[in-house]
Amino acid sequence: MEKQERKPWVPAKKLDTDYPLIDSDPHFKRVCGYARPSDYLAGTAFAAAGPALMLFWEQISPSHVGRGGFAPIMRLTGVISAGAGFFLFYQRSSMRFYGVTEDRREIDMDMKEMVAKVKKGQPLYGESELSDYMQGVASRNSRYAGLFLHLMPWFNLVNHKQHGVDTAKYYQQAERELEAELTSQTLQTLGEPLAQISLATVALILLLITYFILSFTELEALWKLSEVLNTYWSFCYACFLKPHSGDSSRSQQDALESFYSAQAAIYDKTRHKLLHGREDMLGLVAAQLKHKAETAQLSTKPVWVDIGGGTGYNIEAMSAFLSVPDFFQKIYLVDLSPSLCEIAKARFVRLGWKNVTVLCQDARSFRLPNHQHGSSDSGSLFSIGQSAYETEDEAEAGSADLITMSYSLSMIPEFYPVIDSMSSLLSPNGIVGVADFYVQKAARRDYLEYKFGTILSANARNHFFGFRIPYYIWIGCSKDSRSSITRLVELDATVTESPYISALDLQSRSTQTLRRSSSIDRRSKAYESAIINLTASLPLPAAWYQSHHWRVYYDDQLQKHKQFNDEYIYAFTWEDSRVDQRLLNIKSDDVILAITSAGDNILSYALEKPKRIHAVDLNPSQNHLLELKVAAFTSLGYSDVWKLFGDGQHESFRDLLINKLSPHMSSLAFQYWLSHSATFDTKSGGLYFTGGSRHALKLVQWLARLVGLRGDFRRLCTAGTLNEQREIWQKRVRRVLLSRLLSWTVIGNERWLWRALGVPPAQRDMIERDYVKQDDPQSAGRSGAKSGQAIWEYVVNTLDPLVNNTLVSEDNHYYLLCLQGKYSRRCHPAYLTPKSHIKLSQPNAFDGLRIHTDELREVISRMTPETLTIAVLMDSMDWFTPGGPEAGEQIRAVNRALKFHGRVLLRSAGLTPWYIKTFEEEGFTAKRVGTRVPGTCIDRVNMYASAWICTKVAPVPNEDARRQMRPAASS
């Protein structure tokens, strides 16, 4: 028995009447509005009859109620009679809606009203905020209520949709009237002489254009044009007009053949613009295979299976990245459409590629050993979800190193068994590449990512004739290839500096066994997420399947990461790496923790080859930038590295990203740079005109154009001596850049300081407090009146000494970059020298690098105590609110992670920052190693007022000891 559909209302019964039904529950306004003059006359007469009869009766038989007693009786009679007259009026009009009485006039009025609403796009029976159920309740209470007004006066005052008639007639009539109106207007227009002349003119122009095209165009071009038109007509017909049925068997193959047989010959021509991402997917898997070959992860030539390969376009397109006949041992194209397979066979005969086999076969039943060893098809089927091979040796011999699907997964109705068979077919070290439409009815991509580990994943859109078609590219591997618990613990150990099991520091086991028990409980967030996934039989997060484990897993959906809106603040670093090296004297056994920023300082530290570098930044985009730089040094030659980070521009960045950089990047970083590939466009400003710091560079460039300083800037960038530089600066440039008007309107603007220079309000307050103390040493408060003056003074003390003491063209790449938007071959960071490239491009140059995307305190708290030797906090302590608990908590966390005599390098906008006292209370000795005295430079950046080295001399004191230290410190 079929289950009946439940409706939110009970259909109205139809009365057996002599006339058509207009509305079983007409609204009060419609009943009154459709009333005839006779209804008004009848109602009025009936209402007047009551008082008239009462008056007549009083004349025949007086009531003798006395003076004034008869008037109330007449009023009551009038009210009752008026109500009765209205009910009669209302009932007479309602009866025509029900079809009880003649209703020809009302039918015409109803049709006219409803058609007008259809044309205006309005609801037929008015708008209602009630649910369908409540509208049904209202309808049931008042339908056919006009029949019972003499028993229970009831009116419909609700707009609802249940009126007992088929409303399609209104829409059909509206369509007919609109067509008639359009036809009438068209005929009227064509009948005008001006329109006739215009049509004749257009026809003549088309005739002349056709004549000249035929006269001056070669027949070959016309033939090509006709071929193009014929191709796209065939495509449109096959896709949108031709009925698709197949034969009586109704199999998937018949359905596919019905669709593709008419367009097999033109398939490649029509899909080039429609199916984007295929070439990118091939480039990505080719890059993965080349990396595996270069690192000896492939013992033999790989085997490639292209599922749903169609005409073989993918295999031929792969030749742009690899030598298909030489690189691959064997290639199998598996497709279910005979027409497409015939095109593919002809393609490879033309190319002369002997290692390609085309199989017209269901992908669910494909088994590689059948074709490698020549066995029969009888054993080609296997159970879904189980291995296709009976023994491990057979699986090893019959596995594929590369499986690709290009816009074929979305065409497979029963995709689960196909993906299951792929997981059985793939070798333990194999690669899967998929490109397909992003929006699909079934969870194809979800199941794909469930069965395999994700290496790279990217979403994009194809702009096709005004449409933005979403598609994705996904590169995966066997989800069990790198998920052993031992491997996880080894990787986790390098993140947390745990001595328990460390692939890089096995020798430290014997010397640090005392801390073993405490390290067992210290796990990174990446390790915790991996254990959760393994417990649920899910693949590990994508970070675990990367070729390198520089980037530590983080949850990119957290709001603390999203707050940066996919943009880094710093495109270059403002800390002087030369001074850092002098102050820190980095050794090979140092374990360094530093803030990522733009990554320049991290690369400078890597040149000194410390044991480990932990780069930390809450902004994912800052770490994406560092990861790009590390991948570039790992995979690119010096000329490409210079173009990217010296000039900040590269004409082929996207190709480099896909073909060379992708195997060395995490999935999130790759997605970021794929969607921001225009960053290095030669037509734009380049890398250093992106991010928050672009505002500072653009302001400088804008001022140069506005006041004619561009020539002066160029001379500053090429000045050969300090005297020449000082002369250029004093003559014009200083008067503009250090004008008080500019300082107060731009540099003194709190929002601009944050967006362009990354100066938070707390750091600005430190600058202003120091300025106030210069005028009044007893004052420590902020003076709002002197805010702009303080910033101006700070900028003067920054720039004047720089110009007088450092030669921008040769020894100050920080300000050279600000002036011209790129580095020069004479002046650039140390990591951009050819000698540095040789060091940083070594295979193990970044083995000790770990990139953390999290708060500094979160990262430090998960590290094994007493493992860090150096912590470079830059000016991050300036960001804390004075007196708040956050600074003390971070300082205590740093103390726990540092070894004894470990050092913390700080820079500050204040001469004596308030948090130095907190360091001293928490087991450090503080030494100021740099002070910006007016007229001198603290370093080549000269942006900070002081630099400090805080050395750990004691563990974190308990609360009692801390209370004892505070009075002593205050005394």
PDB file of N, CA and C in Angstrom, residues 52-128:
ATOM      1  N   ALA A  52     -39.188  50.417  10.177  1.00  0.00           N
ATOM      2  CA  ALA A  52     -40.475  50.807   9.572  1.00  0.00           C
ATOM      3  C   ALA A  52     -41.613  49.973  10.148  1.00  0.00           C
ATOM      4  N   LEU A  53     -41.388  48.649  10.233  1.00  0.00           N
ATOM      5  CA  LEU A  53     -42.432  47.778  10.786  1.00  0.00           C
ATOM      6  C   LEU A  53     -42.707  48.093  12.257  1.00  0.00           C
ATOM      7  N   MET A  54     -41.656  48.413  13.005  1.00  0.00           N
ATOM      8  CA  MET A  54     -41.847  48.756  14.418  1.00  0.00           C
ATOM      9  C   MET A  54     -42.665  50.031  14.559  1.00  0.00           C
ATOM     10  N   LEU A  55     -42.347  51.026  13.714  1.00  0.00           N
ATOM     11  CA  LEU A  55     -43.089  52.277  13.768  1.00  0.00           C
ATOM     12  C   LEU A  55     -44.555  52.055  13.372  1.00  0.00           C
ATOM     13  N   PHE A  56     -44.748  51.212  12.308  1.00  0.00           N
ATOM     14  CA  PHE A  56     -46.104  50.911  11.868  1.00  0.00           C
ATOM     15  C   PHE A  56     -46.897  50.198  12.977  1.00  0.00           C
ATOM     16  N   TRP A  57     -46.250  49.263  13.631  1.00  0.00           N
ATOM     17  CA  TRP A  57     -46.910  48.521  14.714  1.00  0.00           C
ATOM     18  C   TRP A  57     -47.277  49.434  15.866  1.00  0.00           C
ATOM     19  N   GLU A  58     -46.400  50.424  16.143  1.00  0.00           N
ATOM     20  CA  GLU A  58     -46.685  51.369  17.231  1.00  0.00           C
ATOM     21  C   GLU A  58     -47.927  52.188  16.914  1.00  0.00           C
ATOM     22  N   GLN A  59     -48.127  52.481  15.600  1.00  0.00           N
ATOM     23  CA  GLN A  59     -49.311  53.250  15.212  1.00  0.00           C
ATOM     24  C   GLN A  59     -50.574  52.421  15.377  1.00  0.00           C
ATOM     25  N   ILE A  60     -50.507  51.137  15.087  1.00  0.00           N
ATOM     26  CA  ILE A  60     -51.691  50.275  15.192  1.00  0.00           C
ATOM     27  C   ILE A  60     -52.012  49.973  16.648  1.00  0.00           C
ATOM     28  N   SER A  61     -50.972  49.634  17.379  1.00  0.00           N
ATOM     29  CA  SER A  61     -51.162  49.240  18.780  1.00  0.00           C
ATOM     30  C   SER A  61     -50.155  49.987  19.633  1.00  0.00           C
ATOM     31  N   PRO A  62     -50.452  51.174  20.112  1.00  0.00           N
ATOM     32  CA  PRO A  62     -49.501  51.984  20.894  1.00  0.00           C
ATOM     33  C   PRO A  62     -49.035  51.248  22.139  1.00  0.00           C
ATOM     34  N   SER A  63     -47.787  51.481  22.511  1.00  0.00           N
ATOM     35  CA  SER A  63     -47.184  50.819  23.673  1.00  0.00           C
ATOM     36  C   SER A  63     -47.423  51.597  24.952  1.00  0.00           C
ATOM     37  N   HIS A  64     -47.735  52.924  24.825  1.00  0.00           N
ATOM     38  CA  HIS A  64     -47.981  53.770  25.984  1.00  0.00           C
ATOM     39  C   HIS A  64     -46.810  53.729  26.980  1.00  0.00           C
ATOM     40  N   VAL A  65     -45.588  53.744  26.464  1.00  0.00           N
ATOM     41  CA  VAL A  65     -44.414  53.708  27.365  1.00  0.00           C
ATOM     42  C   VAL A  65     -44.071  55.082  27.893  1.00  0.00           C
ATOM     43  N   GLY A  66     -44.784  56.063  27.501  1.00  0.00           N
ATOM     44  CA  GLY A  66     -44.488  57.404  27.979  1.00  0.00           C
ATOM     45  C   GLY A  66     -43.468  58.103  27.104  1.00  0.00           C
ATOM     46  N   ARG A  67     -43.296  59.368  27.438  1.00  0.00           N
ATOM     47  CA  ARG A  67     -42.398  60.205  26.644  1.00  0.00           C
ATOM     48  C   ARG A  67     -40.940  59.746  26.815  1.00  0.00           C
ATOM     49  N   GLY A  68     -40.266  59.547  25.716  1.00  0.00           N
ATOM     50  CA  GLY A  68     -38.853  59.130  25.737  1.00  0.00           C
ATOM     51  C   GLY A  68     -38.653  57.638  25.846  1.00  0.00           C
ATOM     52  N   GLY A  69     -39.661  56.883  26.054  1.00  0.00           N
ATOM     53  CA  GLY A  69     -39.484  55.438  26.203  1.00  0.00           C
ATOM     54  C   GLY A  69     -39.413  54.702  24.887  1.00  0.00           C
ATOM     55  N   PHE A  70     -39.984  55.261  23.804  1.00  0.00           N
ATOM     56  CA  PHE A  70     -40.010  54.567  22.526  1.00  0.00           C
ATOM     57  C   PHE A  70     -38.697  54.729  21.733  1.00  0.00           C
ATOM     58  N   ALA A  71     -37.947  55.784  21.979  1.00  0.00           N
ATOM     59  CA  ALA A  71     -36.707  56.042  21.221  1.00  0.00           C
ATOM     60  C   ALA A  71     -35.676  54.927  21.399  1.00  0.00           C
ATOM     61  N   PRO A  72     -35.380  54.447  22.630  1.00  0.00           N
ATOM     62  CA  PRO A  72     -34.425  53.331  22.766  1.00  0.00           C
ATOM     63  C   PRO A  72     -34.850  52.085  22.006  1.00  0.00           C
ATOM     64  N   ILE A  73     -36.162  51.844  21.981  1.00  0.00           N
ATOM     65  CA  ILE A  73     -36.650  50.663  21.257  1.00  0.00           C
ATOM     66  C   ILE A  73     -36.354  50.805  19.770  1.00  0.00           C
ATOM     67  N   MET A  74     -36.547  51.986  19.236  1.00  0.00           N
ATOM     68  CA  MET A  74     -36.270  52.224  17.821  1.00  0.00           C
ATOM     69  C   MET A  74     -34.772  52.082  17.516  1.00  0.00           C
ATOM     70  N   ARG A  75     -33.921  52.564  18.400  1.00  0.00           N
ATOM     71  CA  ARG A  75     -32.473  52.447  18.173  1.00  0.00           C
ATOM     72  C   ARG A  75     -32.037  50.985  18.161  1.00  0.00           C
ATOM     73  N   LEU A  76     -32.529  50.208  19.124  1.00  0.00           N
ATOM     74  CA  LEU A  76     -32.183  48.783  19.163  1.00  0.00           C
ATOM     75  C   LEU A  76     -32.657  48.077  17.907  1.00  0.00           C
ATOM     76  N   THR A  77     -33.893  48.412  17.512  1.00  0.00           N
ATOM     77  CA  THR A  77     -34.438  47.805  16.294  1.00  0.00           C
ATOM     78  C   THR A  77     -33.587  48.181  15.087  1.00  0.00           C
ATOM     79  N   GLY A  78     -33.122  49.427  15.038  1.00  0.00           N
ATOM     80  CA  GLY A  78     -32.301  49.866  13.900  1.00  0.00           C
ATOM     81  C   GLY A  78     -30.967  49.116  13.836  1.00  0.00           C
ATOM     82  N   VAL A  79     -30.331  48.892  15.009  1.00  0.00           N
ATOM     83  CA  VAL A  79     -29.047  48.174  15.026  1.00  0.00           C
ATOM     84  C   VAL A  79     -29.228  46.747  14.559  1.00  0.00           C
ATOM     85  N   ILE A  80     -30.277  46.078  15.092  1.00  0.00           N
ATOM     86  CA  ILE A  80     -30.518  44.683  14.699  1.00  0.00           C
ATOM     87  C   ILE A  80     -30.846  44.595  13.221  1.00  0.00           C
ATOM     88  N   SER A  81     -31.646  45.506  12.740  1.00  0.00           N
ATOM     89  CA  SER A  81     -32.026  45.483  11.318  1.00  0.00           C
ATOM     90  C   SER A  81     -30.831  45.778  10.426  1.00  0.00           C
ATOM     91  N   ALA A  82     -29.948  46.704  10.859  1.00  0.00           N
ATOM     92  CA  ALA A  82     -28.760  47.007  10.056  1.00  0.00           C
ATOM     93  C   ALA A  82     -27.857  45.788   9.943  1.00  0.00           C
ATOM     94  N   GLY A  83     -27.686  45.042  11.078  1.00  0.00           N
ATOM     95  CA  GLY A  83     -26.887  43.818  11.032  1.00  0.00           C
ATOM     96  C   GLY A  83     -27.498  42.789  10.116  1.00  0.00           C
ATOM     97  N   ALA A  84     -28.808  42.627  10.208  1.00  0.00           N
ATOM     98  CA  ALA A  84     -29.479  41.651   9.354  1.00  0.00           C
ATOM     99  C   ALA A  84     -29.376  42.054   7.887  1.00  0.00           C
ATOM    100  N   GLY A  85     -29.477  43.361   7.615  1.00  0.00           N
ATOM    101  CA  GLY A  85     -29.350  43.822   6.239  1.00  0.00           C
ATOM    102  C   GLY A  85     -27.953  43.563   5.689  1.00  0.00           C
ATOM    103  N   PHE A  86     -26.924  43.778   6.540  1.00  0.00           N
ATOM    104  CA  PHE A  86     -25.551  43.519   6.093  1.00  0.00           C
ATOM    105  C   PHE A  86     -25.337  42.031   5.820  1.00  0.00           C
ATOM    106  N   PHE A  87     -25.878  41.157   6.704  1.00  0.00           N
ATOM    107  CA  PHE A  87     -25.724  39.722   6.493  1.00  0.00           C
ATOM    108  C   PHE A  87     -26.385  39.295   5.188  1.00  0.00           C
ATOM    109  N   LEU A  88     -27.552  39.872   4.890  1.00  0.00           N
ATOM    110  CA  LEU A  88     -28.211  39.547   3.627  1.00  0.00           C
ATOM    111  C   LEU A  88     -27.367  40.008   2.449  1.00  0.00           C
ATOM    112  N   PHE A  89     -26.870  41.251   2.547  1.00  0.00           N
ATOM    113  CA  PHE A  89     -25.978  41.785   1.505  1.00  0.00           C
ATOM    114  C   PHE A  89     -24.762  40.875   1.318  1.00  0.00           C
ATOM    115  N   TYR A  90     -24.116  40.448   2.390  1.00  0.00           N
ATOM    116  CA  TYR A  90     -22.895  39.647   2.349  1.00  0.00           C
ATOM    117  C   TYR A  90     -23.183  38.255   1.804  1.00  0.00           C
ATOM    118  N   GLN A  91     -24.348  37.690   2.208  1.00  0.00           N
ATOM    119  CA  GLN A  91     -24.669  36.332   1.770  1.00  0.00           C
ATOM    120  C   GLN A  91     -24.985  36.281   0.278  1.00  0.00           C
ATOM    121  N   ARG A  92     -25.713  37.271  -0.217  1.00  0.00           N
ATOM    122  CA  ARG A  92     -26.044  37.309  -1.643  1.00  0.00           C
ATOM    123  C   ARG A  92     -24.764  37.357  -2.492  1.00  0.00           C
ATOM    124  N   SER A  93     -23.779  38.195  -2.073  1.00  0.00           N
ATOM    125  CA  SER A  93     -22.515  38.273  -2.819  1.00  0.00           C
ATOM    126  C   SER A  93     -21.714  36.975  -2.702  1.00  0.00           C
ATOM    127  N   SER A  94     -21.712  36.364  -1.491  1.00  0.00           N
ATOM    128  CA  SER A  94     -20.959  35.116  -1.273  1.00  0.00           C
ATOM    129  C   SER A  94     -21.504  33.995  -2.132  1.00  0.00           C
ATOM    130  N   MET A  95     -22.833  33.927  -2.305  1.00  0.00           N
ATOM    131  CA  MET A  95     -23.430  32.841  -3.061  1.00  0.00           C
ATOM    132  C   MET A  95     -22.914  32.795  -4.493  1.00  0.00           C
ATOM    133  N   ARG A  96     -22.586  33.950  -5.052  1.00  0.00           N
ATOM    134  CA  ARG A  96     -22.049  33.952  -6.416  1.00  0.00           C
ATOM    135  C   ARG A  96     -20.619  33.372  -6.436  1.00  0.00           C
ATOM    136  N   PHE A  97     -19.814  33.625  -5.381  1.00  0.00           N
ATOM    137  CA  PHE A  97     -18.478  33.016  -5.301  1.00  0.00           C
ATOM    138  C   PHE A  97     -18.589  31.494  -5.223  1.00  0.00           C
ATOM    139  N   TYR A  98     -19.642  30.987  -4.523  1.00  0.00           N
ATOM    140  CA  TYR A  98     -19.800  29.548  -4.367  1.00  0.00           C
ATOM    141  C   TYR A  98     -20.423  28.914  -5.608  1.00  0.00           C
ATOM    142  N   GLY A  99     -20.940  29.731  -6.552  1.00  0.00           N
ATOM    143  CA  GLY A  99     -21.593  29.188  -7.742  1.00  0.00           C
ATOM    144  C   GLY A  99     -23.015  28.778  -7.504  1.00  0.00           C
ATOM    145  N   VAL A 100     -23.635  29.255  -6.399  1.00  0.00           N
ATOM    146  CA  VAL A 100     -25.023  28.901  -6.097  1.00  0.00           C
ATOM    147  C   VAL A 100     -25.969  29.699  -6.977  1.00  0.00           C
ATOM    148  N   THR A 101     -25.610  30.969  -7.220  1.00  0.00           N
ATOM    149  CA  THR A 101     -26.433  31.821  -8.082  1.00  0.00           C
ATOM    150  C   THR A 101     -25.619  32.252  -9.286  1.00  0.00           C
ATOM    151  N   GLU A 102     -26.284  32.856 -10.235  1.00  0.00           N
ATOM    152  CA  GLU A 102     -25.619  33.278 -11.484  1.00  0.00           C
ATOM    153  C   GLU A 102     -24.431  34.184 -11.174  1.00  0.00           C
ATOM    154  N   ASP A 103     -23.247  33.917 -11.794  1.00  0.00           N
ATOM    155  CA  ASP A 103     -22.005  34.622 -11.415  1.00  0.00           C
ATOM    156  C   ASP A 103     -21.129  34.976 -12.617  1.00  0.00           C
ATOM    157  N   ARG A 104     -21.728  35.195 -13.781  1.00  0.00           N
ATOM    158  CA  ARG A 104     -20.928  35.517 -14.975  1.00  0.00           C
ATOM    159  C   ARG A 104     -20.099  36.775 -14.760  1.00  0.00           C
ATOM    160  N   ARG A 105     -20.724  37.807 -14.203  1.00  0.00           N
ATOM    161  CA  ARG A 105     -20.004  39.069 -13.965  1.00  0.00           C
ATOM    162  C   ARG A 105     -18.845  38.855 -13.007  1.00  0.00           C
ATOM    163  N   GLU A 106     -19.041  38.096 -11.954  1.00  0.00           N
ATOM    164  CA  GLU A 106     -18.008  37.882 -10.950  1.00  0.00           C
ATOM    165  C   GLU A 106     -16.849  37.031 -11.492  1.00  0.00           C
ATOM    166  N   ILE A 107     -17.183  36.091 -12.389  1.00  0.00           N
ATOM    167  CA  ILE A 107     -16.114  35.288 -13.011  1.00  0.00           C
ATOM    168  C   ILE A 107     -15.174  36.182 -13.808  1.00  0.00           C
ATOM    169  N   ASP A 108     -15.732  37.108 -14.567  1.00  0.00           N
ATOM    170  CA  ASP A 108     -14.906  38.029 -15.354  1.00  0.00           C
ATOM    171  C   ASP A 108     -14.079  38.938 -14.446  1.00  0.00           C
ATOM    172  N   MET A 109     -14.707  39.426 -13.357  1.00  0.00           N
ATOM    173  CA  MET A 109     -13.968  40.285 -12.422  1.00  0.00           C
ATOM    174  C   MET A 109     -12.826  39.522 -11.758  1.00  0.00           C
ATOM    175  N   ASP A 110     -13.089  38.268 -11.371  1.00  0.00           N
ATOM    176  CA  ASP A 110     -12.057  37.442 -10.732  1.00  0.00           C
ATOM    177  C   ASP A 110     -10.889  37.204 -11.681  1.00  0.00           C
ATOM    178  N   MET A 111     -11.182  36.848 -12.920  1.00  0.00           N
ATOM    179  CA  MET A 111     -10.116  36.589 -13.887  1.00  0.00           C
ATOM    180  C   MET A 111      -9.296  37.851 -14.135  1.00  0.00           C
ATOM    181  N   LYS A 112      -9.954  38.984 -14.252  1.00  0.00           N
ATOM    182  CA  LYS A 112      -9.250  40.231 -14.502  1.00  0.00           C
ATOM    183  C   LYS A 112      -8.330  40.589 -13.327  1.00  0.00           C
ATOM    184  N   GLU A 113      -8.854  40.420 -12.110  1.00  0.00           N
ATOM    185  CA  GLU A 113      -8.052  40.756 -10.920  1.00  0.00           C
ATOM    186  C   GLU A 113      -6.833  39.842 -10.797  1.00  0.00           C
ATOM    187  N   MET A 114      -7.042  38.540 -10.955  1.00  0.00           N
ATOM    188  CA  MET A 114      -5.949  37.587 -10.768  1.00  0.00           C
ATOM    189  C   MET A 114      -4.894  37.690 -11.868  1.00  0.00           C
ATOM    190  N   VAL A 115      -5.325  37.906 -13.103  1.00  0.00           N
ATOM    191  CA  VAL A 115      -4.368  38.055 -14.212  1.00  0.00           C
ATOM    192  C   VAL A 115      -3.505  39.296 -13.999  1.00  0.00           C
ATOM    193  N   ALA A 116      -4.118  40.360 -13.502  1.00  0.00           N
ATOM    194  CA  ALA A 116      -3.345  41.581 -13.218  1.00  0.00           C
ATOM    195  C   ALA A 116      -2.277  41.313 -12.157  1.00  0.00           C
ATOM    196  N   LYS A 117      -2.621  40.500 -11.150  1.00  0.00           N
ATOM    197  CA  LYS A 117      -1.632  40.175 -10.106  1.00  0.00           C
ATOM    198  C   LYS A 117      -0.518  39.301 -10.665  1.00  0.00           C
ATOM    199  N   VAL A 118      -0.866  38.369 -11.544  1.00  0.00           N
ATOM    200  CA  VAL A 118       0.158  37.530 -12.173  1.00  0.00           C
ATOM    201  C   VAL A 118       1.149  38.385 -12.947  1.00  0.00           C
ATOM    202  N   LYS A 119       0.635  39.339 -13.711  1.00  0.00           N
ATOM    203  CA  LYS A 119       1.508  40.196 -14.508  1.00  0.00           C
ATOM    204  C   LYS A 119       2.434  41.031 -13.626  1.00  0.00           C
ATOM    205  N   LYS A 120       1.954  41.421 -12.447  1.00  0.00           N
ATOM    206  CA  LYS A 120       2.764  42.226 -11.539  1.00  0.00           C
ATOM    207  C   LYS A 120       3.670  41.368 -10.659  1.00  0.00           C
ATOM    208  N   GLY A 121       3.508  40.050 -10.718  1.00  0.00           N
ATOM    209  CA  GLY A 121       4.328  39.166  -9.898  1.00  0.00           C
ATOM    210  C   GLY A 121       3.896  39.125  -8.449  1.00  0.00           C
ATOM    211  N   GLN A 122       2.632  39.432  -8.168  1.00  0.00           N
ATOM    212  CA  GLN A 122       2.121  39.453  -6.802  1.00  0.00           C
ATOM    213  C   GLN A 122       1.434  38.128  -6.474  1.00  0.00           C
ATOM    214  N   PRO A 123       1.371  37.761  -5.172  1.00  0.00           N
ATOM    215  CA  PRO A 123       0.621  36.558  -4.786  1.00  0.00           C
ATOM    216  C   PRO A 123      -0.855  36.731  -5.125  1.00  0.00           C
ATOM    217  N   LEU A 124      -1.509  35.645  -5.575  1.00  0.00           N
ATOM    218  CA  LEU A 124      -2.901  35.746  -6.022  1.00  0.00           C
ATOM    219  C   LEU A 124      -3.836  36.156  -4.893  1.00  0.00           C
ATOM    220  N   TYR A 125      -3.628  35.597  -3.741  1.00  0.00           N
ATOM    221  CA  TYR A 125      -4.545  35.842  -2.637  1.00  0.00           C
ATOM    222  C   TYR A 125      -3.889  36.641  -1.502  1.00  0.00           C
ATOM    223  N   GLY A 126      -2.888  37.400  -1.833  1.00  0.00           N
ATOM    224  CA  GLY A 126      -2.254  38.260  -0.850  1.00  0.00           C
ATOM    225  C   GLY A 126      -1.162  37.534  -0.073  1.00  0.00           C
ATOM    226  N   GLU A 127      -0.284  38.301   0.567  1.00  0.00           N
ATOM    227  CA  GLU A 127       0.817  37.749   1.340  1.00  0.00           C
ATOM    228  C   GLU A 127       0.354  37.384   2.744  1.00  0.00           C
ATOM    229  N   SER A 128       0.968  36.342   3.299  1.00  0.00           N
ATOM    230  CA  SER A 128       0.614  35.889   4.645  1.00  0.00           C
ATOM    231  C   SER A 128       1.865  35.436   5.374  1.00  0.00           C
TER     232      SER A 128
END
